[in-house]
Short mmCIF file of C-alpha atoms in Angstrom, two decimals:
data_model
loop_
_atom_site.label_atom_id
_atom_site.label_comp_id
_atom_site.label_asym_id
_atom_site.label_seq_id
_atom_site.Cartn_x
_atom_site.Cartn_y
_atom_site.Cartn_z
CA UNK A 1 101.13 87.51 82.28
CA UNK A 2 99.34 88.76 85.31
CA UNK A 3 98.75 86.03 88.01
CA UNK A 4 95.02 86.41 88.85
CA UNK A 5 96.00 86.99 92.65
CA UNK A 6 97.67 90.19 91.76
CA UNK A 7 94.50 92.49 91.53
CA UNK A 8 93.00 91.47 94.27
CA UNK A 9 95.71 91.77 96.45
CA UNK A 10 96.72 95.39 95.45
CA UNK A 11 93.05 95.84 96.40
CA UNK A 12 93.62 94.69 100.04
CA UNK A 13 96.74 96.63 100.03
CA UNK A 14 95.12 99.79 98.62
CA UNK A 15 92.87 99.72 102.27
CA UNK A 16 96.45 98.96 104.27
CA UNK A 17 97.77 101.47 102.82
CA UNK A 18 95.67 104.91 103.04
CA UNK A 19 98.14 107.21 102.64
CA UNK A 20 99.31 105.29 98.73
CA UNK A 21 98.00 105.99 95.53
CA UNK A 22 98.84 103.40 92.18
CA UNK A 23 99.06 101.19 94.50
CA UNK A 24 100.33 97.97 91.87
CA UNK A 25 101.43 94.22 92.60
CA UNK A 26 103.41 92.46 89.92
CA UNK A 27 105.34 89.27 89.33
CA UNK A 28 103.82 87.52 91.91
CA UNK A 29 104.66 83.60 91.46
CA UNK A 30 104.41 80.77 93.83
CA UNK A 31 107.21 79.55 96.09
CA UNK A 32 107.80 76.18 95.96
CA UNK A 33 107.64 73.91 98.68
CA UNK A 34 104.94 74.88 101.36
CA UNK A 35 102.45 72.42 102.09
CA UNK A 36 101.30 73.82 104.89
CA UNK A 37 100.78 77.28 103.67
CA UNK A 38 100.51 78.79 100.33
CA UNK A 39 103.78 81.00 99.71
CA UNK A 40 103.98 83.26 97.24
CA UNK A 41 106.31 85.92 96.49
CA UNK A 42 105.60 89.40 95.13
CA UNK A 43 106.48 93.09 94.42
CA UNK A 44 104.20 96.04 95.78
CA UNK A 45 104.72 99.38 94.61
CA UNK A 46 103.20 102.35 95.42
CA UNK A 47 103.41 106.47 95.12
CA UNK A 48 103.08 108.91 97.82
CA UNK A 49 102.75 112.16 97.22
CA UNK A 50 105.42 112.39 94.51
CA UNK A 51 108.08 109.54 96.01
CA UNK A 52 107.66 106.12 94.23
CA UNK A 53 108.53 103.26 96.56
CA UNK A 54 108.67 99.31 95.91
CA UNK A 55 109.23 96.41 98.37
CA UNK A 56 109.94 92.52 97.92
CA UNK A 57 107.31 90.99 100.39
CA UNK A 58 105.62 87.76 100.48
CA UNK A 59 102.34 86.11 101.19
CA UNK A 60 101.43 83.11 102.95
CA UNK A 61 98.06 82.03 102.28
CA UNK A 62 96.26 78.93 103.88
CA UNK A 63 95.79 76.44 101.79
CA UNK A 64 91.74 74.34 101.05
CA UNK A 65 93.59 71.32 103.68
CA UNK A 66 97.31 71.41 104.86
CA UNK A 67 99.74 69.09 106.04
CA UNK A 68 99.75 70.73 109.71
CA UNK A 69 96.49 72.65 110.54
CA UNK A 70 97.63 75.41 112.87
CA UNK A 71 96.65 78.72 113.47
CA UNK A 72 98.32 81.30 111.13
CA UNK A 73 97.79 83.92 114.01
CA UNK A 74 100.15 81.62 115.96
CA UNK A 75 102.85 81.59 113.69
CA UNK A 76 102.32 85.73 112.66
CA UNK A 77 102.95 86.40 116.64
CA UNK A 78 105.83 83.86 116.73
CA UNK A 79 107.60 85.91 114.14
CA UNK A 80 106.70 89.42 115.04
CA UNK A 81 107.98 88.49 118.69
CA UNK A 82 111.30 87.55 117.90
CA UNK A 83 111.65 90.26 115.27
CA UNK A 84 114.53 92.89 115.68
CA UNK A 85 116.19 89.83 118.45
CA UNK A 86 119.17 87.28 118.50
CA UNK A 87 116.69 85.15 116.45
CA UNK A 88 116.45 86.62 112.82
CA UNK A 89 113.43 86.28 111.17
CA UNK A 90 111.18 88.51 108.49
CA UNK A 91 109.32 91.04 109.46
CA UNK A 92 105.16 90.75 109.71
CA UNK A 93 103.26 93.17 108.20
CA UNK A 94 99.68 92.36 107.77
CA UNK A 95 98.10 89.26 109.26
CA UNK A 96 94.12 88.79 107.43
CA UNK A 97 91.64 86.31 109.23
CA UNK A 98 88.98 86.51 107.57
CA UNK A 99 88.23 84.97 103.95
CA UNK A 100 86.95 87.58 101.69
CA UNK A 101 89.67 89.24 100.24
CA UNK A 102 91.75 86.18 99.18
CA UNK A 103 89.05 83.08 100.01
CA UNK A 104 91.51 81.85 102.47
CA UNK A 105 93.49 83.98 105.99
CA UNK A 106 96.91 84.78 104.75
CA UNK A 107 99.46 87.17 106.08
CA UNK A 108 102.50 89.51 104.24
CA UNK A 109 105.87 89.68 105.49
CA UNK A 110 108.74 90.95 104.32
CA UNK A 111 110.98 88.64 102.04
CA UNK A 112 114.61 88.19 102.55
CA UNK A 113 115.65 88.50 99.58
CA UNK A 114 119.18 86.01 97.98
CA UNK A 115 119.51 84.05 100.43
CA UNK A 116 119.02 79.78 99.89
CA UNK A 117 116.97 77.68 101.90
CA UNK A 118 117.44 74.30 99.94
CA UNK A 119 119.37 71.48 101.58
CA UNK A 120 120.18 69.88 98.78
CA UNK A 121 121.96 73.15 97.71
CA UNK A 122 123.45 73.70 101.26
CA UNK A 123 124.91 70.13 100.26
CA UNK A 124 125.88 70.25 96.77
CA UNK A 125 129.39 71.35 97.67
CA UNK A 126 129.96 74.56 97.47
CA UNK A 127 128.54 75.36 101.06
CA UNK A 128 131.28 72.45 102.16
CA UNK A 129 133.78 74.71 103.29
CA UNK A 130 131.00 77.24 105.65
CA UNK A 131 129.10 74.21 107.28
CA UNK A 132 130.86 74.57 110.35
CA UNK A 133 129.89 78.26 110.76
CA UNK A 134 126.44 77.55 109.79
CA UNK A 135 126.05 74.63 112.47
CA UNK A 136 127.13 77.02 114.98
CA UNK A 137 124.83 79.92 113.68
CA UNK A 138 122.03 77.48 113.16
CA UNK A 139 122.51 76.10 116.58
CA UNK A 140 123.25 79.20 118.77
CA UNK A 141 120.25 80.42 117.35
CA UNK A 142 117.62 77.59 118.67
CA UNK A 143 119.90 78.21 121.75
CA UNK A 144 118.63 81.64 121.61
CA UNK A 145 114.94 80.48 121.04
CA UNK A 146 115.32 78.28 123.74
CA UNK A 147 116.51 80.95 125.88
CA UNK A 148 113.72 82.97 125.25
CA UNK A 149 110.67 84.54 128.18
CA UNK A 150 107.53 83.34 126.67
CA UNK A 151 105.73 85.80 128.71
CA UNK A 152 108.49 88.83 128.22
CA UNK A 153 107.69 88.14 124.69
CA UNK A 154 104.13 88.36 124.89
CA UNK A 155 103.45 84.89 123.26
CA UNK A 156 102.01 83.56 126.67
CA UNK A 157 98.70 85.38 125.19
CA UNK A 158 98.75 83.45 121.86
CA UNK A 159 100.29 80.05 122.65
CA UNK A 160 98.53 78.29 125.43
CA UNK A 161 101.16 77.88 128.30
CA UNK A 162 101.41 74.17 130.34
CA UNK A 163 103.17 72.65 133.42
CA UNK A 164 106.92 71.96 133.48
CA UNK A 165 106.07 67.92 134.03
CA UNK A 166 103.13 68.10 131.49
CA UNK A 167 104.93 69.54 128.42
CA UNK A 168 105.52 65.79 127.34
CA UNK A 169 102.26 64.18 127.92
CA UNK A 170 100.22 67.03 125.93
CA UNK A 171 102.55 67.13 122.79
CA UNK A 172 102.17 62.82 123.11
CA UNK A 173 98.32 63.27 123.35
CA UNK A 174 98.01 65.81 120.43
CA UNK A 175 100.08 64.15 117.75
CA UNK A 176 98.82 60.46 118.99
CA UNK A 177 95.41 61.95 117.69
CA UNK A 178 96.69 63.28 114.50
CA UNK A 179 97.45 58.88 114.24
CA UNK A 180 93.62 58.07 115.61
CA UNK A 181 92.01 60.71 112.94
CA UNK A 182 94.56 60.36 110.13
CA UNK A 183 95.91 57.33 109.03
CA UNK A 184 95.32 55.74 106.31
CA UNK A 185 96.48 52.23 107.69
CA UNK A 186 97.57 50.80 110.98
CA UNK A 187 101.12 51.74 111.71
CA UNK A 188 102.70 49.44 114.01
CA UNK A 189 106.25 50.89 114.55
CA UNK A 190 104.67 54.34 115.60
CA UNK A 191 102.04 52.62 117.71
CA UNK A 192 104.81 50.81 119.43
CA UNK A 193 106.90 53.56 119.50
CA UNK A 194 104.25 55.81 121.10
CA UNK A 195 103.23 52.49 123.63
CA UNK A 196 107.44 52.99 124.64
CA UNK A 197 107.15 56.90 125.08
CA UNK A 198 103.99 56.56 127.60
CA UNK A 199 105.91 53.76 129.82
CA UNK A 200 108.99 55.99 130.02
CA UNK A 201 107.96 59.98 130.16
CA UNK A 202 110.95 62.15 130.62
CA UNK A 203 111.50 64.59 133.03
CA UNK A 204 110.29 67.73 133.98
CA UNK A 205 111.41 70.27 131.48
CA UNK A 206 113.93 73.12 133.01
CA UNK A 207 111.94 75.87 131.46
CA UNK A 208 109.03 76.73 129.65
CA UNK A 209 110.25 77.61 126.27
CA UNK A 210 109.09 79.02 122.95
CA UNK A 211 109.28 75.56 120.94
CA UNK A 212 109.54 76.52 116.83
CA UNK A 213 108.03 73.14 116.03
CA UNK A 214 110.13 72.35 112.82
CA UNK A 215 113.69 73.93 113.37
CA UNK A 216 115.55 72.35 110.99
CA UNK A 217 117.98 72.61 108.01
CA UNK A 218 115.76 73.76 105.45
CA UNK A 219 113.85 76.11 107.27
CA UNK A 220 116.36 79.02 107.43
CA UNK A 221 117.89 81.01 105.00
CA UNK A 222 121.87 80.97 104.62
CA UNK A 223 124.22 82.91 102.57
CA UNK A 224 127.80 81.73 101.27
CA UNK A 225 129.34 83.10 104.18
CA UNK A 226 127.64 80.49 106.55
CA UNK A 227 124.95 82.97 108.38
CA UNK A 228 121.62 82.77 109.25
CA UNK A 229 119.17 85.82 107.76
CA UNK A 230 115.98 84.08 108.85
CA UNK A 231 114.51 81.37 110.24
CA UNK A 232 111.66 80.28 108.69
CA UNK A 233 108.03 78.18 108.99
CA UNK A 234 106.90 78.88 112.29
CA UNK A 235 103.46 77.22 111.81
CA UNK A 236 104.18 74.92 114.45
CA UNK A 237 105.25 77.06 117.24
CA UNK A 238 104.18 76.53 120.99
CA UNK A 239 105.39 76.74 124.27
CA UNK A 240 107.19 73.88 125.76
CA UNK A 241 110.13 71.54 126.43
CA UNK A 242 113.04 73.19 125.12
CA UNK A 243 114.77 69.93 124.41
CA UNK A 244 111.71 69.22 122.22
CA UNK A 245 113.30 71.84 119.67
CA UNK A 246 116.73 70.19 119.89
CA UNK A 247 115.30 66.93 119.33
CA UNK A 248 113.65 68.00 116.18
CA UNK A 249 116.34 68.39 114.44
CA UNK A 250 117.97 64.87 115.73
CA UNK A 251 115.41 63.14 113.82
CA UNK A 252 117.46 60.80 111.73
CA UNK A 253 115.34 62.17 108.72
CA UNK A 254 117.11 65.26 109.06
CA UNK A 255 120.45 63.88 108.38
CA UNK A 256 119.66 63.86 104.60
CA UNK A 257 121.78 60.75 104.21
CA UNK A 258 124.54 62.23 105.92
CA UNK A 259 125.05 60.90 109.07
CA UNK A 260 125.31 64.20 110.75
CA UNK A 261 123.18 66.26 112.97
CA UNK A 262 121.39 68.13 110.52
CA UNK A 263 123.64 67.65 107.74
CA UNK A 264 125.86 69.66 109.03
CA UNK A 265 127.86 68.34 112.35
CA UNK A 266 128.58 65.47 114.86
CA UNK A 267 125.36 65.22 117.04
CA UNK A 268 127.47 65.86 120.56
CA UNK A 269 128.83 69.18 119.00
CA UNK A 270 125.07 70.49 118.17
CA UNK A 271 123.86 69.68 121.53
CA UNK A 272 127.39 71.47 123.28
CA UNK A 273 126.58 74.59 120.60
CA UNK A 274 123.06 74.52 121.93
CA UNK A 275 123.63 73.99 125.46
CA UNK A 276 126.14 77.18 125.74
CA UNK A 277 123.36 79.24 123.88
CA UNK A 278 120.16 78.21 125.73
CA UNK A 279 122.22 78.29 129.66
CA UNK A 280 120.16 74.89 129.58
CA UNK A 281 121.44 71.34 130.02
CA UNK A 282 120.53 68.41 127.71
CA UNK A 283 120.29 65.45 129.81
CA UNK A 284 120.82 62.33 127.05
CA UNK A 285 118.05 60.12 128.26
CA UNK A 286 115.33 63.24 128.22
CA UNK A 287 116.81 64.29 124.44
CA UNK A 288 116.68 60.30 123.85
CA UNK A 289 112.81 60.47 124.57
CA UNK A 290 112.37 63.81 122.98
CA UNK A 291 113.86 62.28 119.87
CA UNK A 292 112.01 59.42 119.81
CA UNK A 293 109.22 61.47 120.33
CA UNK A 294 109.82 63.73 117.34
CA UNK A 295 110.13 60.65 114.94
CA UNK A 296 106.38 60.24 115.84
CA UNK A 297 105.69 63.46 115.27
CA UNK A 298 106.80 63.47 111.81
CA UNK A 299 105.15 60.37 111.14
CA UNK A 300 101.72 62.19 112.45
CA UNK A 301 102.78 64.98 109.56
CA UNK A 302 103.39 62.48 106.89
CA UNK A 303 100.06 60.56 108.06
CA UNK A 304 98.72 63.91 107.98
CA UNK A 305 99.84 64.54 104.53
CA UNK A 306 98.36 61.61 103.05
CA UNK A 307 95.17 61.89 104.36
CA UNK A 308 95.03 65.71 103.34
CA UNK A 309 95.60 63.90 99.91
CA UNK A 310 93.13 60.97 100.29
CA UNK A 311 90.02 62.89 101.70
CA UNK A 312 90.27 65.63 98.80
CA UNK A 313 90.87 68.65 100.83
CA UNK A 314 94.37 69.22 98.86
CA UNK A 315 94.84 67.22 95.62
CA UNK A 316 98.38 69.06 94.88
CA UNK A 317 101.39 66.68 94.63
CA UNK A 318 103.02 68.46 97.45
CA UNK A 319 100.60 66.70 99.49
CA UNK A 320 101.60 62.91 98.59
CA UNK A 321 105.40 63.68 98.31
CA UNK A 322 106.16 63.52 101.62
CA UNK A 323 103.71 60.38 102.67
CA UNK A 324 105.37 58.54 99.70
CA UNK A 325 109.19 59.61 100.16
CA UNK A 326 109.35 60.12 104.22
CA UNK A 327 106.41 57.07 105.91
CA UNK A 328 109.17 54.53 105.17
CA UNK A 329 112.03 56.22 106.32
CA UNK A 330 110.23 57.72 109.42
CA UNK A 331 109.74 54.19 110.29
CA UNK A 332 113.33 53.43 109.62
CA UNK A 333 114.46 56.52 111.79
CA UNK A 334 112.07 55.16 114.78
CA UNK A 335 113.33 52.23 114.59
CA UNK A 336 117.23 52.96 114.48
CA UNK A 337 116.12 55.86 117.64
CA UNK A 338 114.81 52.59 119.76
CA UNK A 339 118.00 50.70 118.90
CA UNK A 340 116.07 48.38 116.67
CA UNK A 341 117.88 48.74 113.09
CA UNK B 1 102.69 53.27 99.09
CA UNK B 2 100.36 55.75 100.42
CA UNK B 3 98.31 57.27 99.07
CA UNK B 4 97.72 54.48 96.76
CA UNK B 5 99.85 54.63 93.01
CA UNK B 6 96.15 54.86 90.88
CA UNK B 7 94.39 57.89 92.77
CA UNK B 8 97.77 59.98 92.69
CA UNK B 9 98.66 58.52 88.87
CA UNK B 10 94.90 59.56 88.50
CA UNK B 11 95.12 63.45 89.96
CA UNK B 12 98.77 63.87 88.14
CA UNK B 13 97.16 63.33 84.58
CA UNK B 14 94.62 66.10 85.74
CA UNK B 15 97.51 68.35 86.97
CA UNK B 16 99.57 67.42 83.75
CA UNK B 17 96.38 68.69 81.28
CA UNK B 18 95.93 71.86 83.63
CA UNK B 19 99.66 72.33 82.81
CA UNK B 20 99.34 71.73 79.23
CA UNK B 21 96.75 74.91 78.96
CA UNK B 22 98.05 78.59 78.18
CA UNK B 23 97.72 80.71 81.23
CA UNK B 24 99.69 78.86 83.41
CA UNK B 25 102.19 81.25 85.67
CA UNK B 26 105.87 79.73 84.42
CA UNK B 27 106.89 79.17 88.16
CA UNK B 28 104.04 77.55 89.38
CA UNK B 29 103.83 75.23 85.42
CA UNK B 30 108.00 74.27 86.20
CA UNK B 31 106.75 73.71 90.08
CA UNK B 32 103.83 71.34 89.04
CA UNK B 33 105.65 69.41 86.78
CA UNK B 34 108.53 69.15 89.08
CA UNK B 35 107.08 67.19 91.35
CA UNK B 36 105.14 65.22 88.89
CA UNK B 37 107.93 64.32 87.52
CA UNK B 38 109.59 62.87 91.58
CA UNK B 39 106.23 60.94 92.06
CA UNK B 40 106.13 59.81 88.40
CA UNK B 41 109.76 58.49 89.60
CA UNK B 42 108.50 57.05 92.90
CA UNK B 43 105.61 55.21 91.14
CA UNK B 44 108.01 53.48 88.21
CA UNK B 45 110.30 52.43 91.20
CA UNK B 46 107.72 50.64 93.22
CA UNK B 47 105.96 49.07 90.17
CA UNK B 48 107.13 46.10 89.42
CA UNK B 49 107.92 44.72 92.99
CA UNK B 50 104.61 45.89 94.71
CA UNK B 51 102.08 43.08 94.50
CA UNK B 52 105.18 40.70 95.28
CA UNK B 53 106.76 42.29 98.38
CA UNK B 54 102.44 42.75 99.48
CA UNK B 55 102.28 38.80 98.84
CA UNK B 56 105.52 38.11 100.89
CA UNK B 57 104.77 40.40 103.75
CA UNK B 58 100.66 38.60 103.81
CA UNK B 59 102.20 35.36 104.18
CA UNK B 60 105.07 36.62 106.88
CA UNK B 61 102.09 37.91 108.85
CA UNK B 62 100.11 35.25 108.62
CA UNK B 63 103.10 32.64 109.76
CA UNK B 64 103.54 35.55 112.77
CA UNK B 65 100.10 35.80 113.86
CA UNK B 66 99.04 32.02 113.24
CA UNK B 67 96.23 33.72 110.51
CA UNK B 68 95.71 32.65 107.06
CA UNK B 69 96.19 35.04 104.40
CA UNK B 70 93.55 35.97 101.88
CA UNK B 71 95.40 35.28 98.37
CA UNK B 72 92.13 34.48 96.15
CA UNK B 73 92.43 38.43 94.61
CA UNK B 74 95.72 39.64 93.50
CA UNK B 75 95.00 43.13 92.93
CA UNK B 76 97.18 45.87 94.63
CA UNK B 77 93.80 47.26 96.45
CA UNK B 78 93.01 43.75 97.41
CA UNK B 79 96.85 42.93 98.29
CA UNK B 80 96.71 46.10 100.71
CA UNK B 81 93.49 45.94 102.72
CA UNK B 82 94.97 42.52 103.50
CA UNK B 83 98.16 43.79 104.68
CA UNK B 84 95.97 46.39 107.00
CA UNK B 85 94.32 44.27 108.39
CA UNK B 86 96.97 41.67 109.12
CA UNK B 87 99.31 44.88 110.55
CA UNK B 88 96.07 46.02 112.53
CA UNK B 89 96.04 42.40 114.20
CA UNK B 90 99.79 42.80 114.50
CA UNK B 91 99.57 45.92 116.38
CA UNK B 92 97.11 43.71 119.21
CA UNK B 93 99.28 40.88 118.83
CA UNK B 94 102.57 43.39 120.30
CA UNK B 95 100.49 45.20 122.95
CA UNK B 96 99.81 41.54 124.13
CA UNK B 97 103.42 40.12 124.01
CA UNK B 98 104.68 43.36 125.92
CA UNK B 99 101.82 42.81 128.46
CA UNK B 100 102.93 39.59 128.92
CA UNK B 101 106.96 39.92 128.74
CA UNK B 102 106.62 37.48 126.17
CA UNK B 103 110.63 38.20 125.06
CA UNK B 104 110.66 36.26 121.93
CA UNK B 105 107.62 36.90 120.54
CA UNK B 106 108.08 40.46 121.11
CA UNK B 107 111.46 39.94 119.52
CA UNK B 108 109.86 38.07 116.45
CA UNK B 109 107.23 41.06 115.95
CA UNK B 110 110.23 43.61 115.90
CA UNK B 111 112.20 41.05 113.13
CA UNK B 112 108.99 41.59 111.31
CA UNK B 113 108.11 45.27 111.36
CA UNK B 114 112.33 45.42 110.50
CA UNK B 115 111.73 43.44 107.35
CA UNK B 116 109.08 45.42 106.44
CA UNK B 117 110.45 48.39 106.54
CA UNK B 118 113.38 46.64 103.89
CA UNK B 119 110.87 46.01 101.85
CA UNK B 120 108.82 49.18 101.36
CA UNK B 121 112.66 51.18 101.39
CA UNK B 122 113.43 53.54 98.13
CA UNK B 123 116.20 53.88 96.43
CA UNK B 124 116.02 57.47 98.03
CA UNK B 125 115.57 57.02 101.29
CA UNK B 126 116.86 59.48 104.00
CA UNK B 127 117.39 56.40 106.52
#
């Protein structure tokens, strides 16, 4: 059956695409996942002249209310900088502001098409044997990010820039908010947890850094072989702490149970992996705060969530998985980072 | 949990009869229902023990913080504006132990917020 978005998006395309007649998009279905964007997945075809071409390509569509409100141009620059780099992502195609020709901004990018993303089918057992190869890919990579010239990249322009000793104190303010606007009910380990981060700022980050926001397993696509085709969900992308990025991913949430760094490796490994990558150093009591910090963070996005739920912006059950699976365990991962469980 | 079990049991059975129409794309029907079916899950987990681990955690509060627990309506809605409030007043009552290096009443808040965390903890959780 045809998927009611597929006529109107061939007619967007059919005005990105002068030089195309039949212009046609078919079996368009909906990605799962992606509560902060729509995702959808679709073929375009086209004719020019006489030659018939087709392409795999996706579309990421805001949704009514999201999990993380960002800026889609934000995350469209993020990728189309680091496109073609070290850092392999899809490439951007078309990025749409404006509502009228799908009610909400979206953008198209290419899709990568066979790869996985799922963690719990990086860690079904088959993958066993390549997770070595993939924590050094997946690491190296962020190393890469991390490595990165904002400004040589042009993302100075899109991603407000901030002082080396202020990187912490603006990412505390910003997601200490998202706590003040969204919860639903107090939440006294973040609160204390945030009261800890304020009496003991870290310091000064080495670099100003492109930060991805939400590097983590799960948000890259792997093959059997243990590589890396593309990292994904860059909604969250600013400039930053680069140890910010590492930290992410230290969240004890992102163990999956495993009691590794990621899934995937011993926590001292990642950060050696990283730290020949990036040229940088990761002093333990900065990643300590960073870390701690993060666990906030994903409570603020799990807050977030529910409230997106609760104030009837997004009624989806995307929206109340991750309040009802993760608010618990965030608390648990905050309180094993402070050395309390 | 939150959002509360009745709004989300409540916007499932809408999502379930939207599903249960003709029309639906097949990916986005088995995507629907698959997460229906891990907060249906979720929900049967909880059941049984909510109203008693709310009741428990009231009373541990209210030893804490010297308060006295409001136990005259033993709905969950009733059980959990309780339990916000008393955490709200738990919240001022740690800002005030760390301001005064109060040691063991800071340590006593932290046994708390610990316990309740082994409380609220699923079967599946990641920590």
């Amino acid at each position: 059956m045809t998927h009611p978005l597929e006529p109107r998006l061939a007619a967007y395309l059919s005005g990105r695409l002068p030089q195309a007649s039949d212009v046609e998009v078919s079996a368009l279905e909906r990605i799962s996942g992606g509560a902060s964007r729509e995702t959808y997945r679709f073929r375009l075809a086209w004719r020019e002249g006489q030659a018939a071409h087709a392409r795999q390509l996706i579309l990421r569509r805001d949704p009514p209310a999201s999990l993380i409100d960002t800026e889609r141009r934000v995350e469209f620059e993020a990728y189309r900088a680091f496109h073609g780099s070290a850092v392999p992502v899809p490439r951007m195609l078309w990025l749409e502001e404006a509502d009228d020709a799908l009610d909400h901004p979206f953008f198209i990018a290419e899709e990568l098409v066979g790869f996985q993303a799922s963690p719990q089918v990086l860690f079904a057992g088959p993958y066993d044997a390549v997770l070595p190869r993939l924590a050094e890919r997946k690491w190296t990579i962020l190393g890469e990010i991390a490595r990165a010239d904002p400004a040589a990249l042009g993302l100075d322009k899109v991603m407000p820039p901030v002082a080396l000793d202020a990187c912490w104190i603006r990412e505390l303010d910003h997601w200490e908010a998202i706590f003040d606007s969204d919860e639903a009910e107090p939440q006294p380990i973040a609160r204390a947890a945030i009261r800890w981060l304020r009496a003991h700022p870290p310091p000064p980050a080495q670099k100003l850094s492109v930060v991805h926001g939400d590097y983590r397993t799960g948000n890259f696509l792997y093959d059997e072989s243990g590589e890396i085709h593309g990292v994904l969900d860059w909604e969250m992308a600013h400039l930053g702490d680069p140890l910010e990025d590492l930290a992410w991913g230290f969240n004890p949430i992102w163990r999956f149970g495993r009691g590794l760094a990621g899934g995937l490796i011993a926590h001292d490994e990642a950060v050696a992996i990283w730290e020949r990558a990036s040229g940088l150093t990761a002093d333990p009591a900065a990643l300590h705060w960073w870390t701690l910090f993060n666990c906030v963070k994903g409570q603020g996005i799990w807050v977030g969530s529910a409230r997106a739920f609760i104030d009837g912006g997004n009624k989806e059950p995307i929206m109340v998985y991750p309040a009802w699976w993760l608010l618990n365990a965030q608390d648990r991962a905050i309180l094993q980072v402070m050395g309390r469980l | 949990m939150t959002p509360d079990v009745p709004s989300v049991l409540y916007e499932l059975a809408q999502l379930l009869l939207r599903n249960a129409q003709p029309g639906v794309p097949d990916a986005e029907r088995a995507n629907a229902l698959t997460l229906s079916a891990m907060l249906l899950s979720l929900a049967a987990e909880v059941w049984d023990g909510a109203a008693e681990n709310l009741v428990q955690e009231n009373r541990a509060l209210a030893v804490l913080l010297d308060d006295a627990a409001a136990e005259g309506d033993l709905r969950l809605t009733a059980l959990r504006a309780e339990n916000a409030r008393l955490r709200g007043r738990l919240i001022e009552a740690h800002v005030a132990a760390e301001a005064a290096g109060d040691a063991a009443r800071d340590a006593a808040i932290w046994a708390e917020l610990v316990a309740s965390t082994e409380r609220r903890k699923l079967s599946i959780s990641l920590v």
